Tab-separated table of C-alpha atoms and ligand atoms in Angstrom:
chain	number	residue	atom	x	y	z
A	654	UNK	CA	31.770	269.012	87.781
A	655	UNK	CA	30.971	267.914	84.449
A	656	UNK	CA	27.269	267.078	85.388
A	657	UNK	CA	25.942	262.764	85.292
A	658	UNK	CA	28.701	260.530	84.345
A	659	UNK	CA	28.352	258.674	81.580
A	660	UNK	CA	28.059	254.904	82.569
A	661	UNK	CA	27.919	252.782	79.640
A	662	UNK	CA	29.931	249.977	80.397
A	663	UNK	CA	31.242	249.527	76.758
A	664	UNK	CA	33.145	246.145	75.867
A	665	UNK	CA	31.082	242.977	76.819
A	666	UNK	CA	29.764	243.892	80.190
A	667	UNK	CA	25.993	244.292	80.657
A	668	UNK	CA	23.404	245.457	83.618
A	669	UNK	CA	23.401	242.358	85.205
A	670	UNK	CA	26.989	242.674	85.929
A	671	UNK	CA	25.601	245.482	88.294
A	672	UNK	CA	23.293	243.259	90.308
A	673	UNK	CA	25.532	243.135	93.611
A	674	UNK	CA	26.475	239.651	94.066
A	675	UNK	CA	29.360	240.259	96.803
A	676	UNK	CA	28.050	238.090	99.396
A	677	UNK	CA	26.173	234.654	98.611
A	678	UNK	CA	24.335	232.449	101.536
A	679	UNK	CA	24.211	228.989	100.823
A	680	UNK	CA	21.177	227.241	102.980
A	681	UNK	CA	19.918	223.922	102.932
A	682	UNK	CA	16.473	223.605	101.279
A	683	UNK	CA	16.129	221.265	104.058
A	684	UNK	CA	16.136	223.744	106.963
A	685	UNK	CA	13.159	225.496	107.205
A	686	UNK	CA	14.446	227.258	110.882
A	687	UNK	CA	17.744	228.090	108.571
A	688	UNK	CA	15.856	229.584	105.494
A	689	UNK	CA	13.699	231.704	107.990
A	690	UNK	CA	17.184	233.022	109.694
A	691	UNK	CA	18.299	234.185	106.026
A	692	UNK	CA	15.596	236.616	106.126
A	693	UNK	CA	17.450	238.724	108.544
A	694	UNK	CA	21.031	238.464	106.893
A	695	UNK	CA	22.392	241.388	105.207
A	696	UNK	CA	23.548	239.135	102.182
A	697	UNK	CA	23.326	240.097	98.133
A	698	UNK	CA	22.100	236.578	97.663
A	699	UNK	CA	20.675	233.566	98.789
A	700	UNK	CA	20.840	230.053	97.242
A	701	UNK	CA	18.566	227.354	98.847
A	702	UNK	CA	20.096	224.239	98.457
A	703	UNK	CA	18.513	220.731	96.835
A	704	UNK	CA	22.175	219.443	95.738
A	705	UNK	CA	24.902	218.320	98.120
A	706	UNK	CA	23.761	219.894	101.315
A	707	UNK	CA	20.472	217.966	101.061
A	708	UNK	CA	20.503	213.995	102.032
A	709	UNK	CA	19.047	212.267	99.044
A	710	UNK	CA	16.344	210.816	101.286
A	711	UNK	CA	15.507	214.500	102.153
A	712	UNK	CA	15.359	215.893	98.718
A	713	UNK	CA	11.319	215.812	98.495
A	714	UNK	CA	10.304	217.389	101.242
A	715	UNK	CA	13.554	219.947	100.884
A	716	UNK	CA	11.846	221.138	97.406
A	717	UNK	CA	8.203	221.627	99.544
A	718	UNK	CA	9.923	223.920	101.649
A	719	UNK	CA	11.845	225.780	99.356
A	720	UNK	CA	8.502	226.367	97.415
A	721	UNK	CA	6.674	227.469	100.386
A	722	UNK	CA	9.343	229.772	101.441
A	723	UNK	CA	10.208	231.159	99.015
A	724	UNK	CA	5.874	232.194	98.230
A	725	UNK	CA	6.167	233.750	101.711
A	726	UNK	CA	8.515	236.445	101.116
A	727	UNK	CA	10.794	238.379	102.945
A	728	UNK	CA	13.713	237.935	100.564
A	729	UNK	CA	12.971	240.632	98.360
A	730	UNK	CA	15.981	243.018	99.085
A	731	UNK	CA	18.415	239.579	97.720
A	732	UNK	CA	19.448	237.721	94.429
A	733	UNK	CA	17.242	234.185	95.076
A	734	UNK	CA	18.372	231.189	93.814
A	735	UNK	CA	17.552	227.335	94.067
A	736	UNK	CA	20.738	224.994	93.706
A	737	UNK	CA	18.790	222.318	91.614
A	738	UNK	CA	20.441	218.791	90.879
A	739	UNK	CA	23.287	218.308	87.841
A	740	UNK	CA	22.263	216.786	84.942
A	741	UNK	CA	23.941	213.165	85.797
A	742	UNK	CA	21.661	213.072	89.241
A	743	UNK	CA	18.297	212.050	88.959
A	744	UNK	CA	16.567	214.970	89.687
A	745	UNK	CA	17.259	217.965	87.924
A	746	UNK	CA	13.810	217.569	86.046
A	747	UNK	CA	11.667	217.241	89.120
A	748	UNK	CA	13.975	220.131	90.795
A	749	UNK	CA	13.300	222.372	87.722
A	750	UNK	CA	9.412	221.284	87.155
A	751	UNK	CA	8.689	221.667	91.027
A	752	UNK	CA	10.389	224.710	92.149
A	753	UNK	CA	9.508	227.130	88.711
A	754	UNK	CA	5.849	225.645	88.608
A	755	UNK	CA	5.799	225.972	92.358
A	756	UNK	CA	7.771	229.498	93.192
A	757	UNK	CA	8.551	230.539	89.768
A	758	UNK	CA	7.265	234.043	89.905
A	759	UNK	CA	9.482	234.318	93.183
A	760	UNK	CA	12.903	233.005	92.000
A	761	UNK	CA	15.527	235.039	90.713
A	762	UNK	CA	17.761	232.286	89.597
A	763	UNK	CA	18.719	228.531	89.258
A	764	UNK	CA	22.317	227.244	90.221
A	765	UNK	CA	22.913	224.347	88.188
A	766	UNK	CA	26.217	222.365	89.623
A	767	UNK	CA	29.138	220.750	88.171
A	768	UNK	CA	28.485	222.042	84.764
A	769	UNK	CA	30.500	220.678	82.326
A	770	UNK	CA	29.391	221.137	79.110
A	771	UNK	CA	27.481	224.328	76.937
A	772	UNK	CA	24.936	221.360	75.899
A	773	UNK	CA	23.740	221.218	79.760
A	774	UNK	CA	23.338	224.835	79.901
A	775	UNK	CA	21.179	224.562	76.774
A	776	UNK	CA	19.180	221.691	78.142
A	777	UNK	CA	18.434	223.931	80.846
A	778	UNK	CA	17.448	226.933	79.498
A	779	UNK	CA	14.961	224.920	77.064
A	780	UNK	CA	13.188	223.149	79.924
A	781	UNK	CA	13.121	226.449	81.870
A	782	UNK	CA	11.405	227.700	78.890
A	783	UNK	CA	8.805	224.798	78.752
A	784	UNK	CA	8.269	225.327	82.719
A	785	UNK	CA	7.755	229.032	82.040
A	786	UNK	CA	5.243	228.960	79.311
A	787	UNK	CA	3.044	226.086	80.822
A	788	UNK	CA	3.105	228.566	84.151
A	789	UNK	CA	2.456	231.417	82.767
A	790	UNK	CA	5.506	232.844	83.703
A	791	UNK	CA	7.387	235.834	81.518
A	792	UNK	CA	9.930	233.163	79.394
A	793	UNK	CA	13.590	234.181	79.947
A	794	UNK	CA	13.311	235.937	83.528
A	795	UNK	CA	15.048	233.239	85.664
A	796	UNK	CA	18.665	233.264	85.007
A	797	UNK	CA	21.187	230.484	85.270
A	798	UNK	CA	24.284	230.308	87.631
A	799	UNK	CA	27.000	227.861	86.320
A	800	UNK	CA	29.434	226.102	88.500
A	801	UNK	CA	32.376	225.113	87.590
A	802	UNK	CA	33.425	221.755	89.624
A	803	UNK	CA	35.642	219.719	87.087
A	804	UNK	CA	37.998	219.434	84.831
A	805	UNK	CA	35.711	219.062	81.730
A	806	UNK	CA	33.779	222.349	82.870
A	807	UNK	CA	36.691	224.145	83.040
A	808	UNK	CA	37.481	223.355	79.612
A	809	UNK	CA	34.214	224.506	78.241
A	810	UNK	CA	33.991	227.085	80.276
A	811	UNK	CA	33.189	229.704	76.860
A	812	UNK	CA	30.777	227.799	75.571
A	813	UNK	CA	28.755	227.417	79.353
A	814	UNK	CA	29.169	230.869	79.557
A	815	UNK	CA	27.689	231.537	75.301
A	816	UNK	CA	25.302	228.894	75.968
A	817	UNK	CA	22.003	230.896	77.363
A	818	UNK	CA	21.431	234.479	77.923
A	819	UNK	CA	20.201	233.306	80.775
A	820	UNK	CA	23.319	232.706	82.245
A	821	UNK	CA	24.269	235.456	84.830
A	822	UNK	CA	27.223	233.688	86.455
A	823	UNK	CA	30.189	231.547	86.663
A	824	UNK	CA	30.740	230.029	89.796
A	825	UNK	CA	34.630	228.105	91.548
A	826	UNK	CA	33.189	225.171	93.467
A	827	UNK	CA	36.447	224.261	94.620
A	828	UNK	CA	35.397	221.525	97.186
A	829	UNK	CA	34.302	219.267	94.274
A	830	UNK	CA	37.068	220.530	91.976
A	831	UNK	CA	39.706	219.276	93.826
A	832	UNK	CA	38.289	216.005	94.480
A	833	UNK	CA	37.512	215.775	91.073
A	834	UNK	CA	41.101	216.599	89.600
A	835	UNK	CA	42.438	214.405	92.421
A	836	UNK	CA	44.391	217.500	94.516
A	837	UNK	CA	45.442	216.094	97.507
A	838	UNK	CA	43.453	218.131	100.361
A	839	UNK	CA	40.894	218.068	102.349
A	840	UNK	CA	40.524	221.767	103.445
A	841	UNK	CA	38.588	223.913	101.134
A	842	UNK	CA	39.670	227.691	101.095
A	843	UNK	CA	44.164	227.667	101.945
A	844	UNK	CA	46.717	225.864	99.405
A	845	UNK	CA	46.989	221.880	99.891
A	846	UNK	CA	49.467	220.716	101.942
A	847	UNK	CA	52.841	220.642	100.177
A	848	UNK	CA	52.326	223.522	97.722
A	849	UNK	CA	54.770	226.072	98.097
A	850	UNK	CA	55.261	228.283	95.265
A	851	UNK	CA	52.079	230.680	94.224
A	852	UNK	CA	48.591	229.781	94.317
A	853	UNK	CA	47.141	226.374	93.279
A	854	UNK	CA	44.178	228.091	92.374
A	855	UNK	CA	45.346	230.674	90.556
A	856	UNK	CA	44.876	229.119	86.807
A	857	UNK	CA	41.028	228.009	87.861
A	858	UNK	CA	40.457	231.459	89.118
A	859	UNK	CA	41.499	233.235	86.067
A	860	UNK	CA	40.465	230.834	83.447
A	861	UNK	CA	36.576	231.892	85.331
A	862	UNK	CA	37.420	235.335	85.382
A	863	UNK	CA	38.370	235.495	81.707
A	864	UNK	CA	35.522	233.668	80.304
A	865	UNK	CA	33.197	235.485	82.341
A	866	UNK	CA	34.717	238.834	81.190
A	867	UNK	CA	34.524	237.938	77.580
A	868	UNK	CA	30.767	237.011	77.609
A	869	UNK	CA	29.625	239.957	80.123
A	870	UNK	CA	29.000	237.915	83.325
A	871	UNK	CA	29.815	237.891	87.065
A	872	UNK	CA	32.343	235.532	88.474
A	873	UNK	CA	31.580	234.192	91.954
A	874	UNK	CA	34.323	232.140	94.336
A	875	UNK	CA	32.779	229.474	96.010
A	876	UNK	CA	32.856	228.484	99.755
A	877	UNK	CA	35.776	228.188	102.314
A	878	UNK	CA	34.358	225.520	104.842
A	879	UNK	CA	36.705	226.668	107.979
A	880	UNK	CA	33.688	228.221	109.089
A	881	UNK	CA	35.366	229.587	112.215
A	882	UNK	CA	38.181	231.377	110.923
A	883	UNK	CA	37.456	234.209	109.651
A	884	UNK	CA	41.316	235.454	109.159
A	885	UNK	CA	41.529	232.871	106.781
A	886	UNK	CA	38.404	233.354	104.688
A	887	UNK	CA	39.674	237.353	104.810
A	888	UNK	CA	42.849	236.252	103.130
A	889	UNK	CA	40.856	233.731	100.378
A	890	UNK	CA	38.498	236.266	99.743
A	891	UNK	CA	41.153	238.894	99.095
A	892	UNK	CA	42.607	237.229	96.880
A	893	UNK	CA	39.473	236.410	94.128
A	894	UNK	CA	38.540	239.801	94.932
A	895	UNK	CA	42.186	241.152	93.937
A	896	UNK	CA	41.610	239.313	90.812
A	897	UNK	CA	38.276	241.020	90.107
A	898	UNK	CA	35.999	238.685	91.530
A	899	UNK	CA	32.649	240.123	92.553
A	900	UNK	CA	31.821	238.043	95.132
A	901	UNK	CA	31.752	234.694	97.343
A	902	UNK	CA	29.988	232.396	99.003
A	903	UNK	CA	29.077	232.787	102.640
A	904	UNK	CA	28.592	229.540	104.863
A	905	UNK	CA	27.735	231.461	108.163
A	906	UNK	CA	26.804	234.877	109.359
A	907	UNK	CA	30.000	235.263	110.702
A	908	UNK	CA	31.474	235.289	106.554
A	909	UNK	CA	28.833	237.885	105.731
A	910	UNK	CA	30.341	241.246	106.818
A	911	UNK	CA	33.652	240.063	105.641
A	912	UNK	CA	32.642	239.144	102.121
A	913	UNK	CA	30.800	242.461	101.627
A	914	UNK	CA	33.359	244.540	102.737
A	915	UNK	CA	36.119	242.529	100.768
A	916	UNK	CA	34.062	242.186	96.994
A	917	UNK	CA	33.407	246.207	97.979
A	918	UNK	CA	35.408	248.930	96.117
A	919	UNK	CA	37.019	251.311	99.134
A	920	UNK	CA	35.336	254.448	99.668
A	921	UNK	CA	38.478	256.141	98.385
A	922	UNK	CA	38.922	254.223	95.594
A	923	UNK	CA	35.275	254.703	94.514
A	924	UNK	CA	35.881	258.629	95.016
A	925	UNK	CA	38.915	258.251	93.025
A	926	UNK	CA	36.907	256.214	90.539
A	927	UNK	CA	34.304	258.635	90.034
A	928	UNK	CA	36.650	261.861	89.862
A	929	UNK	CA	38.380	260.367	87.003
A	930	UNK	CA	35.032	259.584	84.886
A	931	UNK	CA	33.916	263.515	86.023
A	932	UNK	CA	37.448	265.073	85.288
A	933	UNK	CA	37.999	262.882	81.903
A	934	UNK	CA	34.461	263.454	80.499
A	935	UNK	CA	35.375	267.244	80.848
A	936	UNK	CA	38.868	267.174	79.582
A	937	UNK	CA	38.143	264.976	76.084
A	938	UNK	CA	34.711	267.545	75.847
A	939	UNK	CA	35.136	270.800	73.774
A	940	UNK	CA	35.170	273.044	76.534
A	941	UNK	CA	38.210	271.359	78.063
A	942	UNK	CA	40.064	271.042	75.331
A	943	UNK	CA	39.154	268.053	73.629
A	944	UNK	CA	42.134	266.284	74.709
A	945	UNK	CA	42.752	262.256	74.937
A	946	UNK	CA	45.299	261.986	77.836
A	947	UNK	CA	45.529	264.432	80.568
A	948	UNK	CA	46.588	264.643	83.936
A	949	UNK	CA	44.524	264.693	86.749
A	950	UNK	CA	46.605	265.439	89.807
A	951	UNK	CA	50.366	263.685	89.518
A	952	UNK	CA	47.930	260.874	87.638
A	953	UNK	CA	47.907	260.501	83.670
A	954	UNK	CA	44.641	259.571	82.640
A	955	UNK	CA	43.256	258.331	79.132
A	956	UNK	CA	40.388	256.546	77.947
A	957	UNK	CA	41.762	253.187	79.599
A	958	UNK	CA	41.671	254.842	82.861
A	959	UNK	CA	38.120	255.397	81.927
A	960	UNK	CA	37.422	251.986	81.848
A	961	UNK	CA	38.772	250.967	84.660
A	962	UNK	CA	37.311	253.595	86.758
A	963	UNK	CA	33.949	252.843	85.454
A	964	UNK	CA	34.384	248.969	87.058
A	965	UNK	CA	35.145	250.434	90.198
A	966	UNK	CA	32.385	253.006	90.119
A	967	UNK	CA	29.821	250.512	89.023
A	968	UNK	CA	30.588	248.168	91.695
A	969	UNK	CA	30.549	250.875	94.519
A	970	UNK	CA	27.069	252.716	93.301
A	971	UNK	CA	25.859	248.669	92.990
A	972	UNK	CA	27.266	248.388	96.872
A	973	UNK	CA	25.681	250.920	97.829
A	974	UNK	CA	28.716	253.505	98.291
A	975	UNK	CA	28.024	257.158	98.130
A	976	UNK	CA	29.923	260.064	97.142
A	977	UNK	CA	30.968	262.636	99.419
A	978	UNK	CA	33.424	265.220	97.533
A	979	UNK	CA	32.712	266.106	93.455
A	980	UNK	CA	35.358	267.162	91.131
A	981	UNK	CA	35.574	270.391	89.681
A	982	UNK	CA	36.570	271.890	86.522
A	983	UNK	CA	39.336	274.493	86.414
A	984	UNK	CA	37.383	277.476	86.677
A	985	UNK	CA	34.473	276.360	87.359
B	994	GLV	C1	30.687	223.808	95.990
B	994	GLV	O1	29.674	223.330	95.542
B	994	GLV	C2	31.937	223.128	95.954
B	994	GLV	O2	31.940	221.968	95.505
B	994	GLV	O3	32.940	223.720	96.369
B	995	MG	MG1	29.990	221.361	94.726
């Protein structure tokens, strides 16, 4: 045992990549009986929601409640987020003016939807700013989720992600991506009817992952709306996770457990991870050796493996995981 690992995260990934994002609630800003359920739920983040699960008609009293809930507490332990409206609705002014001046010093984060340009990022983060400062709020401190829900925004996606340090995440929203690129489907989470080689999804998925990876920020899949089938949100989930997702959003309790065990790294693989960043801290050090590539069991290990065992072990000590054997020198 070599003593603490070293856990700078080197290229392009920062702390806030740390902040466990596995499993993300989605509840309507309209439900006050719903919001007060979420305090029990054993989810990494909540988003109350003023955009499409909120009837226009509904939208004022929706941002009342989210205030007031949100100044009563009890969500300490998760991300909090308000979906506001997108910048071609109405609202997004009053959203941003209301909730910050309202809750501000209680909010965590704003979603903005169906982003599709880094000029609407910017936009945000400058009347953020103005909402801050007239509040008396610390300026910078709420963070910006992105979605990604159209063709355009997956385009720009590197310059949303560039736009703001404020921006923490990028987010699928595949029910409005598909209707917006004109897939023919209706269910949001399997392949649309007719596909049969790969996954439809798989260029969207990436193109997020890679422009999240490249500007140091968290890429969340959005929501599979078979509520009831758990198998099959499993089996979605897997796959984004597979990719290196770090998490998804949960539409009922019954997503939860599956979402945090899925965006999770396996205890064994978080072992693993860890023994490598013990065993090759020793190895490249003077007293073993100084060398670059070495085995460790039937494994060859080099500074590569480093990295990737750092992702894993970053993610597990961010979930929560625990170690339960260390690694030991030769000799020691
Ligand atoms: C989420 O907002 C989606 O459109 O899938
Ligand atoms: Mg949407």
């Amino acid at each position: 045992m070599t003593g603490a690992i070293d856990t700078s995260l080197g290229d392009n990934m920062n702390e806030s990549i740390l902040r466990p994002r596995r499993s993300n609630l989605a509840v309507p800003g309209s439900s006050v009986k719903m919001i007060d359920k979420a305090r029990g739920l054993s989810v990494d983040q909540i988003f109350l929601d003023l955009e499409d699960a909120v009837a226009p008609i509904a939208k004022p009293e929706a941002r009342k409640n989210i205030v007031a809930e949100l100044n009563r507490g009890g969500f300490e332990d998760k991300v909090r987020t308000v979906r506001i409206n997108d910048w071609t609705s109405p609202w997004t002014y009053i959203d941003v003016t209301e909730i910050v001046a309202g809750a501000g010093a209680n909010l965590d984060c704003l979603m903005l939807p169906k982003v599709q340009s880094g000029a609407q990022v910017e936009a945000l983060d400058m009347l953020l700013t103005q909402v801050e400062q007239a509040a008396g709020l610390p300026v910078g401190r709420i963070g910006i989720e992105a979605q990604i829900e159209n063709a355009a925004g997956l385009i720009a996606l590197d310059a949303i992600a560039k736009a703001s340090p404020r921006v923490e995440t990028l987010i699928f929203g595949p029910a409005d991506f598909m209707a917006s690129i004109n897939m023919k489907t209706l269910a949001v989470g399997e392949q649309p009817p007719g596909y049969d080689v790969g996954d439809a999804y798989h260029h969207i998925l990436m193109s997020i992952l890679i422009a999240a990876r490249a500007n140091g920020k968290q890429a969340i899949d959005g929501p599979h709306l078979g509520i009831k089938d758990v198998d099959s949100y499993r089996k979605v989930a897997a796959r984004s996770a597979a990719l290196g997702f770090d998490g998804k959003w949960v539409l009922h309790p019954a997503q939860i457990e599956a979402a945090n065990e899925i965006y999770s790294p396996r205890q064994d693989d978080f072992e693993h991870a860890e023994n490598i960043l013990d065993a090759y801290a020793w190895y490249t050090s003077a007293e073993g050796g100084g060398r670059g590539a070495v085995m460790l069991g039937d494994e060859m290990i080099d500074e590569a493996s480093r990295k990737m065992a750092l992702v894993i072990s970053a993610k597990g000590r961010a979930a929560g995981l625990v170690r339960e054997n260390l690694w030991r020198a030769p000799n020691a």
